[in-house]
Amino acid sequence: MDVLSSLQANGRQVHCIDMHTTGEPTRIIYSGFPNLEGSLLSKRDQAKDQYDDIRKRLMSEPRGHDGMYGAIIIPETELVLSGEADIGVLFTHNEGYSTMCGHATMALGRFLVDTHDLNVFPRRETLKFDADSQSIKVNLHAPCGLIRVTVPTTPDGKKSDPSRSVSFLSVPSFAPAVQLKISIPPEVRWPELGARDSIVLDLSYGGAYYALIDIEELGFKALKDVDLDATTRCSQKLLPYLRTHPEIISAIQHPEDPRLSFLYSIMIVDSKIGANPGGVDGTETGLCYFADSQIDRSPTGSCVAARVALAYEKGLRKPGQRWAYNSLVSNKFGAGAFTAEIAGEDSITDTQGRSIRSVVAKVGGQAFYTGAMTFTVENEDVVSSSGFTMASVAS
């Protein structure tokens, strides 16, 4: 096609594979992003400081939308060079860059097994096929650390098997604050809170820090038939407030790198409902708000690890117990729940020198392909060169 040929001659192309995990998109950027230097966290800083227009172009309109999520393939990192990891990744969303993403990890696992393009994945042919389990392990270097991914395959090991779940082992996950009472000043309160002036929440880490709050604690009855406009208004007031609250900031100082020390998300939890995929000891549902009022369609894999750690810290979960974690989407379709269990117990030392109990969680779910894209931008295109949101143009 002549138009396609002319577009292919444009030097500002970015090549992507689109996937989804329980409806949550992952735009895998495998070619066309500028080369980045330094450690993976330094590459993340460089991407934010020098190339954020590309992130905005790919995440925002007209090529994306408010709910878009991305994963930039990074072939070489310090853990790849040391032999600990096979490949690296940076995660992107509508506001910036995250440190971990479970749903994108599941999608990436399939993609990295399915590609045999050494320009995309130089270490692809070093991956070992396990004929007994019909699976391949991929060690993924995320900004939060090393994520060990297991991808089910076809009997010959050449392709991923979409009928079975991809699973990953989390970084050490822990709950630094349990049942923390936070006062809510009048200007932050939302109507459903009523006359109350405080809430109780938990803080937990699963590659990113989450504030976990029971749905009733916020003044709502349940996540079944929930008013999303109302919960969104609540999160738009609450999340920015919590991110600047001194007690929250003090509790989420990560012992390895201060660039991991930020509150990523609010997870609203309803432990009374949830689709049951079978083979689990219990089920629950969550509604995750992150970035700029972005709602995770999936059960939020890194927060699943954080929730496993929190249940462990509270004495509610033991090794051998398998739980199902749902989102509104998985409940609606009766498919797409994530499952998780404790895969290992350990401890870490916090910034004050104290020992904190931690776990490694095994989290599983299914991801599927939705398309392949080549994006471009013409020099004369002012509107879409850095993308936009309707909220930004209306303000």
Coordinates of C-alpha atoms in Angstrom, one line a residue:
M1 CA 0.0 0.0 0.0
D2 CA 1.5 3.3 -1.1
V3 CA 0.3 5.3 2.0
L4 CA 1.8 2.6 4.3
S5 CA 5.1 2.8 2.4
S6 CA 5.3 6.5 2.8
L7 CA 4.6 6.3 6.6
Q8 CA 7.3 3.6 6.9
A9 CA 9.8 6.1 5.5
N10 CA 9.1 8.5 8.5
G11 CA 12.0 8.3 10.9
R12 CA 9.9 9.0 14.0
Q13 CA 8.3 5.6 14.2
V14 CA 7.6 3.6 17.3
H15 CA 6.6 -0.1 17.0
C16 CA 4.3 -1.7 19.6
I17 CA 2.4 -4.8 20.4
D18 CA -0.9 -4.3 22.3
M19 CA -2.1 -6.9 24.9
H20 CA -4.6 -6.9 27.7
T21 CA -4.8 -8.7 31.1
T22 CA -8.4 -8.8 32.4
G23 CA -9.1 -5.8 30.2
E24 CA -6.2 -3.7 31.4
P25 CA -4.1 -2.7 28.4
T26 CA -0.4 -3.1 28.0
R27 CA 1.2 -1.4 25.0
I28 CA 4.6 -3.1 24.6
I29 CA 7.1 -0.7 23.0
Y30 CA 9.7 -2.9 21.4
S31 CA 11.3 -0.6 18.9
G32 CA 11.7 3.2 18.3
F33 CA 12.2 4.5 21.8
P34 CA 15.6 6.3 22.2
N35 CA 18.5 4.5 23.8
L36 CA 18.8 5.2 27.6
E37 CA 22.0 5.1 29.7
G38 CA 23.0 4.1 33.2
S39 CA 21.2 1.8 35.7
L40 CA 17.6 0.9 35.1
L41 CA 16.4 3.5 37.6
S42 CA 18.7 6.0 35.9
K43 CA 17.2 5.0 32.6
R44 CA 13.7 5.6 34.1
D45 CA 14.9 9.1 35.3
Q46 CA 16.3 9.8 31.8
A47 CA 13.0 8.7 30.1
K48 CA 11.1 11.0 32.4
D49 CA 13.4 14.0 32.0
Q50 CA 14.3 13.8 28.3
Y51 CA 11.7 11.8 26.4
D52 CA 8.4 12.2 28.3
D53 CA 6.8 13.6 25.1
I54 CA 7.1 10.1 23.6
R55 CA 5.4 8.5 26.6
K56 CA 2.6 11.1 26.4
R57 CA 2.3 10.5 22.6
L58 CA 1.8 6.8 23.1
M59 CA -0.3 6.8 26.2
S60 CA -2.6 9.8 25.6
E61 CA -5.0 10.8 22.8
P62 CA -5.2 10.4 19.9
R63 CA -3.1 7.2 20.0
G64 CA -4.1 6.1 23.5
H65 CA -6.6 7.2 26.2
D66 CA -6.8 8.0 29.9
G67 CA -6.6 4.3 30.8
M68 CA -3.6 3.3 28.6
Y69 CA -0.6 1.5 30.1
G70 CA 2.8 0.8 28.6
A71 CA 5.9 -1.3 28.9
I72 CA 9.2 -0.2 27.3
I73 CA 11.5 -3.1 26.5
I74 CA 15.1 -2.4 27.8
P75 CA 17.4 -5.0 26.4
E76 CA 20.4 -4.1 28.5
T77 CA 20.4 -3.3 32.3
E78 CA 22.9 -3.9 35.1
L79 CA 21.1 -7.2 36.0
V80 CA 21.1 -8.3 32.4
L81 CA 24.9 -7.6 32.2
S82 CA 25.4 -9.6 35.5
G83 CA 23.4 -12.5 34.2
E84 CA 20.7 -12.3 36.8
A85 CA 18.1 -11.0 34.4
D86 CA 17.2 -11.8 30.7
I87 CA 15.8 -8.4 29.9
G88 CA 14.6 -5.2 31.5
V89 CA 11.5 -3.0 31.3
L90 CA 10.1 0.4 32.2
F91 CA 6.4 0.8 33.0
T92 CA 4.4 3.8 31.9
H93 CA 0.9 5.2 32.5
N94 CA -1.2 8.3 31.9
E95 CA 0.9 10.4 34.4
G96 CA 4.4 9.0 34.3
Y97 CA 6.4 5.9 35.2
S98 CA 5.7 3.2 37.8
T99 CA 8.1 0.8 39.4
M100 CA 6.3 -2.5 39.1
C101 CA 3.3 -3.8 37.2
G102 CA 1.9 -7.3 37.5
H103 CA -0.6 -7.2 34.7
A104 CA 2.0 -5.9 32.3
T105 CA 4.5 -8.6 33.5
M106 CA 2.0 -11.3 32.6
A107 CA 1.6 -9.8 29.1
L108 CA 5.4 -9.3 28.7
G109 CA 6.0 -12.9 29.7
R110 CA 4.0 -14.2 26.7
F111 CA 5.5 -11.6 24.3
L112 CA 9.1 -12.4 25.3
V113 CA 8.5 -16.2 24.8
D114 CA 6.7 -15.6 21.5
T115 CA 9.3 -13.3 19.9
H116 CA 12.4 -14.8 18.4
D117 CA 13.7 -11.5 17.1
L118 CA 17.1 -11.0 18.6
N119 CA 17.0 -7.3 17.8
V120 CA 14.1 -7.1 20.3
F121 CA 15.2 -9.7 22.8
P122 CA 18.9 -10.5 22.4
R123 CA 18.9 -13.2 25.0
R124 CA 15.8 -15.0 23.7
E125 CA 17.7 -18.1 22.6
T126 CA 19.3 -18.6 26.1
L127 CA 15.8 -19.2 27.7
K128 CA 15.4 -22.8 28.8
F129 CA 12.3 -24.9 27.9
D130 CA 11.1 -27.2 30.6
A131 CA 9.4 -30.1 28.8
D132 CA 7.9 -31.6 31.9
S133 CA 5.9 -28.5 32.9
Q134 CA 5.8 -27.2 29.3
S135 CA 7.0 -23.7 30.4
I136 CA 9.8 -21.2 30.1
K137 CA 11.2 -19.0 32.8
V138 CA 12.1 -15.4 32.1
N139 CA 13.9 -13.2 34.6
L140 CA 12.6 -9.6 34.2
H141 CA 14.4 -6.6 35.6
A142 CA 11.8 -4.1 36.6
P143 CA 12.6 -0.8 38.4
C144 CA 11.7 -2.4 41.7
G145 CA 14.0 -5.4 41.2
L146 CA 14.1 -8.9 39.7
I147 CA 10.8 -10.5 38.8
R148 CA 10.9 -14.2 38.0
V149 CA 8.2 -15.1 35.4
T150 CA 7.0 -18.5 34.4
V151 CA 5.3 -18.7 31.0
P152 CA 3.3 -21.8 29.9
T153 CA 4.1 -22.9 26.4
T154 CA 2.9 -25.2 23.6
P155 CA 4.3 -28.7 23.8
D156 CA 7.3 -27.8 21.6
G157 CA 8.2 -24.7 23.7
K158 CA 8.1 -22.4 20.7
K159 CA 5.1 -20.3 21.7
S160 CA 3.2 -19.3 24.8
D161 CA 0.0 -21.1 25.7
P162 CA -2.8 -18.6 26.2
S163 CA -5.1 -21.2 27.9
R164 CA -2.9 -21.3 31.0
S165 CA -1.8 -18.6 33.4
V166 CA 1.4 -16.8 33.4
S167 CA 2.8 -16.4 36.9
F168 CA 5.5 -14.4 38.5
L169 CA 7.4 -14.3 41.8
S170 CA 7.3 -10.9 43.4
V171 CA 10.1 -8.9 44.9
P172 CA 10.1 -9.1 48.7
S173 CA 6.8 -7.7 49.8
F174 CA 5.9 -6.3 53.2
A175 CA 3.4 -4.2 55.1
P176 CA 5.2 -1.2 56.9
A177 CA 2.0 0.1 58.6
V178 CA -1.1 -1.7 59.7
Q179 CA -4.4 -0.1 60.8
L180 CA -3.0 3.5 60.5
K181 CA -5.6 6.1 61.5
I182 CA -5.4 9.2 59.2
S183 CA -7.3 12.4 60.0
I184 CA -9.2 13.8 57.0
P185 CA -9.5 17.6 57.0
P186 CA -12.8 19.2 55.9
E187 CA -11.4 20.3 52.5
V188 CA -10.5 16.7 51.6
R189 CA -13.7 15.0 52.8
W190 CA -16.2 13.5 50.3
P191 CA -20.0 13.2 50.8
E192 CA -20.1 9.5 51.6
L193 CA -17.7 10.0 54.5
G194 CA -20.5 11.7 56.4
A195 CA -19.7 13.2 59.8
R196 CA -16.5 11.2 60.2
D197 CA -13.1 13.0 60.3
S198 CA -10.7 10.1 59.9
I199 CA -10.2 6.8 58.2
V200 CA -8.2 3.7 59.0
L201 CA -5.9 2.2 56.3
D202 CA -3.0 -0.2 55.7
L203 CA 0.2 0.4 53.8
S204 CA 1.8 -2.4 51.9
Y205 CA 4.5 -2.9 49.3
G206 CA 4.6 -5.3 46.4
G207 CA 7.0 -3.6 44.0
A208 CA 5.1 -0.3 44.7
Y209 CA 3.5 1.2 47.8
Y210 CA -0.3 0.9 48.2
A211 CA -2.8 2.3 50.6
L212 CA -5.4 -0.4 51.2
I213 CA -8.7 0.7 52.4
D214 CA -11.9 -1.2 53.1
I215 CA -14.8 0.0 51.0
E216 CA -17.0 0.6 54.0
E217 CA -14.2 2.7 55.7
L218 CA -14.7 5.2 52.9
G219 CA -18.5 5.4 53.4
F220 CA -19.5 3.1 50.5
K221 CA -21.6 -0.1 51.0
A222 CA -19.9 -2.5 48.6
L223 CA -18.0 -2.8 45.3
K224 CA -21.0 -4.6 43.8
D225 CA -23.0 -2.0 41.8
V226 CA -20.7 0.7 43.0
D227 CA -21.0 4.3 41.8
L228 CA -17.7 4.7 40.0
D229 CA -18.2 8.5 39.7
A230 CA -18.5 8.7 43.4
T231 CA -15.5 6.5 44.2
T232 CA -13.5 8.5 41.6
R233 CA -14.4 11.8 43.3
C234 CA -13.3 10.3 46.6
S235 CA -10.0 9.1 45.1
Q236 CA -9.3 12.4 43.5
K237 CA -9.4 14.0 46.9
L238 CA -7.8 11.3 49.0
L239 CA -4.9 10.1 47.0
P240 CA -3.1 13.5 46.6
Y241 CA -3.7 14.1 50.3
L242 CA -2.2 10.8 51.3
R243 CA 0.8 11.3 49.1
T244 CA 1.8 14.4 51.1
H245 CA 0.7 13.1 54.6
P246 CA 3.7 13.0 57.0
E247 CA 2.8 9.7 58.5
I248 CA 2.4 8.1 55.1
I249 CA 5.7 9.5 53.8
S250 CA 7.5 8.3 57.0
A251 CA 6.1 4.8 56.6
I252 CA 7.0 4.2 53.0
Q253 CA 10.8 4.8 53.0
H254 CA 12.1 1.9 50.9
P255 CA 15.4 0.5 52.3
E256 CA 17.0 0.0 48.9
D257 CA 16.4 3.2 46.9
P258 CA 14.6 6.5 47.7
R259 CA 13.2 6.5 44.2
L260 CA 10.9 3.6 45.3
S261 CA 9.6 5.6 48.2
F262 CA 6.3 7.0 47.0
L263 CA 2.6 6.1 47.3
Y264 CA 1.6 4.7 44.0
S265 CA -2.1 3.9 44.5
I266 CA -5.2 3.5 46.5
M267 CA -6.7 0.1 46.5
I268 CA -10.3 0.0 47.7
V269 CA -11.0 -3.5 49.0
D270 CA -14.3 -5.5 49.4
S271 CA -13.5 -8.8 51.0
K272 CA -17.1 -9.9 50.9
I273 CA -17.5 -10.4 47.1
G274 CA -15.5 -11.9 44.3
A275 CA -15.8 -14.4 41.4
N276 CA -14.4 -17.8 42.4
P277 CA -12.2 -19.4 39.7
G278 CA -12.0 -22.7 41.7
G279 CA -9.1 -24.2 43.5
V280 CA -8.8 -21.3 46.0
D281 CA -9.3 -20.9 49.7
G282 CA -11.0 -17.5 49.4
T283 CA -11.8 -14.6 47.1
E284 CA -12.0 -10.8 47.3
T285 CA -12.4 -7.8 45.1
G286 CA -10.4 -4.6 44.7
L287 CA -10.8 -1.2 42.9
C288 CA -7.4 0.4 42.2
Y289 CA -6.9 4.1 41.5
F290 CA -3.4 5.2 40.4
A291 CA -1.6 7.9 38.4
D292 CA -4.1 10.6 37.3
S293 CA -7.4 9.0 38.4
Q294 CA -6.5 5.9 36.3
I295 CA -8.6 2.8 37.1
D296 CA -6.9 -0.6 36.8
R297 CA -9.3 -2.9 34.9
S298 CA -7.3 -5.9 36.1
P299 CA -6.9 -7.1 39.7
T300 CA -3.5 -5.2 39.9
G301 CA -0.8 -7.8 40.2
S302 CA 1.7 -5.8 42.2
C303 CA -1.0 -4.9 44.7
V304 CA -2.0 -8.6 44.9
A305 CA 1.6 -9.2 46.1
A306 CA 1.1 -6.3 48.6
R307 CA -2.2 -7.7 49.7
V308 CA -0.7 -11.2 50.3
A309 CA 2.0 -9.5 52.4
L310 CA -0.6 -7.6 54.4
A311 CA -2.7 -10.7 55.1
Y312 CA 0.5 -12.5 56.2
E313 CA 1.5 -9.6 58.5
K314 CA -2.0 -9.6 60.0
G315 CA -1.8 -13.4 60.6
L316 CA -4.6 -14.0 58.1
R317 CA -2.6 -15.9 55.4
K318 CA -0.2 -18.9 55.7
P319 CA 1.9 -20.6 53.1
G320 CA -0.2 -23.1 51.2
Q321 CA -3.3 -21.0 51.1
R322 CA -4.3 -19.8 47.6
W323 CA -6.5 -16.8 47.2
A324 CA -8.4 -15.3 44.2
Y325 CA -8.2 -11.5 43.6
N326 CA -10.8 -9.9 41.4
S327 CA -11.5 -6.5 39.8
L328 CA -14.8 -5.1 38.6
V329 CA -14.1 -6.5 35.2
S330 CA -13.3 -10.1 36.3
N331 CA -16.4 -10.1 38.4
K332 CA -18.5 -8.9 35.5
F333 CA -17.2 -11.6 33.1
G334 CA -16.6 -14.4 35.6
A335 CA -13.0 -14.6 34.1
G336 CA -9.7 -12.9 34.7
A337 CA -9.2 -13.2 38.4
F338 CA -5.6 -13.3 39.6
T339 CA -4.6 -16.1 42.0
A340 CA -1.8 -15.7 44.6
E341 CA -0.1 -17.6 47.3
I342 CA 3.0 -17.2 49.6
A343 CA 6.0 -18.7 47.8
G344 CA 8.6 -17.8 50.4
E345 CA 9.1 -16.1 53.8
D346 CA 11.9 -13.8 54.7
S347 CA 12.7 -10.5 56.3
I348 CA 14.2 -7.2 55.2
T349 CA 15.9 -4.4 57.2
D350 CA 14.1 -1.0 56.9
T351 CA 15.8 2.5 56.9
Q352 CA 15.8 2.6 60.7
G353 CA 17.6 -0.7 61.0
R354 CA 14.6 -2.7 62.1
S355 CA 13.7 -6.1 60.7
I356 CA 10.4 -6.4 58.9
R357 CA 8.8 -9.6 57.9
S358 CA 8.4 -10.1 54.2
V359 CA 7.1 -12.6 51.7
V360 CA 7.6 -13.5 48.1
A361 CA 4.2 -13.9 46.4
K362 CA 3.4 -16.1 43.5
V363 CA 0.8 -14.3 41.4
G364 CA -0.9 -15.7 38.3
G365 CA -3.2 -14.5 35.5
Q366 CA -3.9 -14.6 31.8
A367 CA -2.9 -12.0 29.1
F368 CA -4.0 -11.8 25.5
Y369 CA -2.9 -10.1 22.3
T370 CA -5.1 -7.4 20.8
G371 CA -3.0 -6.0 18.0
A372 CA 0.2 -4.6 16.5
M373 CA 0.8 -1.0 15.8
T374 CA 3.4 1.3 14.2
F375 CA 2.9 4.9 15.4
T376 CA 4.3 7.9 13.7
V377 CA 4.1 11.7 14.0
E378 CA 4.5 14.2 11.2
N379 CA 6.6 17.3 11.8
E380 CA 3.6 19.6 11.1
D381 CA 1.4 17.8 13.7
V382 CA 1.1 20.2 16.7
V383 CA -1.9 18.6 18.2
S384 CA -0.7 15.0 18.6
S385 CA 3.1 15.3 18.9
S386 CA 2.9 15.0 22.7
G387 CA -0.6 13.7 23.0
F388 CA -3.3 15.3 25.1
T389 CA -6.2 14.5 27.4
M390 CA -9.6 16.1 27.3
A391 CA -9.1 17.2 30.9
S392 CA -5.9 19.0 30.0
V393 CA -7.5 20.9 27.0
A394 CA -10.6 21.8 29.0
S395 CA -8.7 23.3 32.0

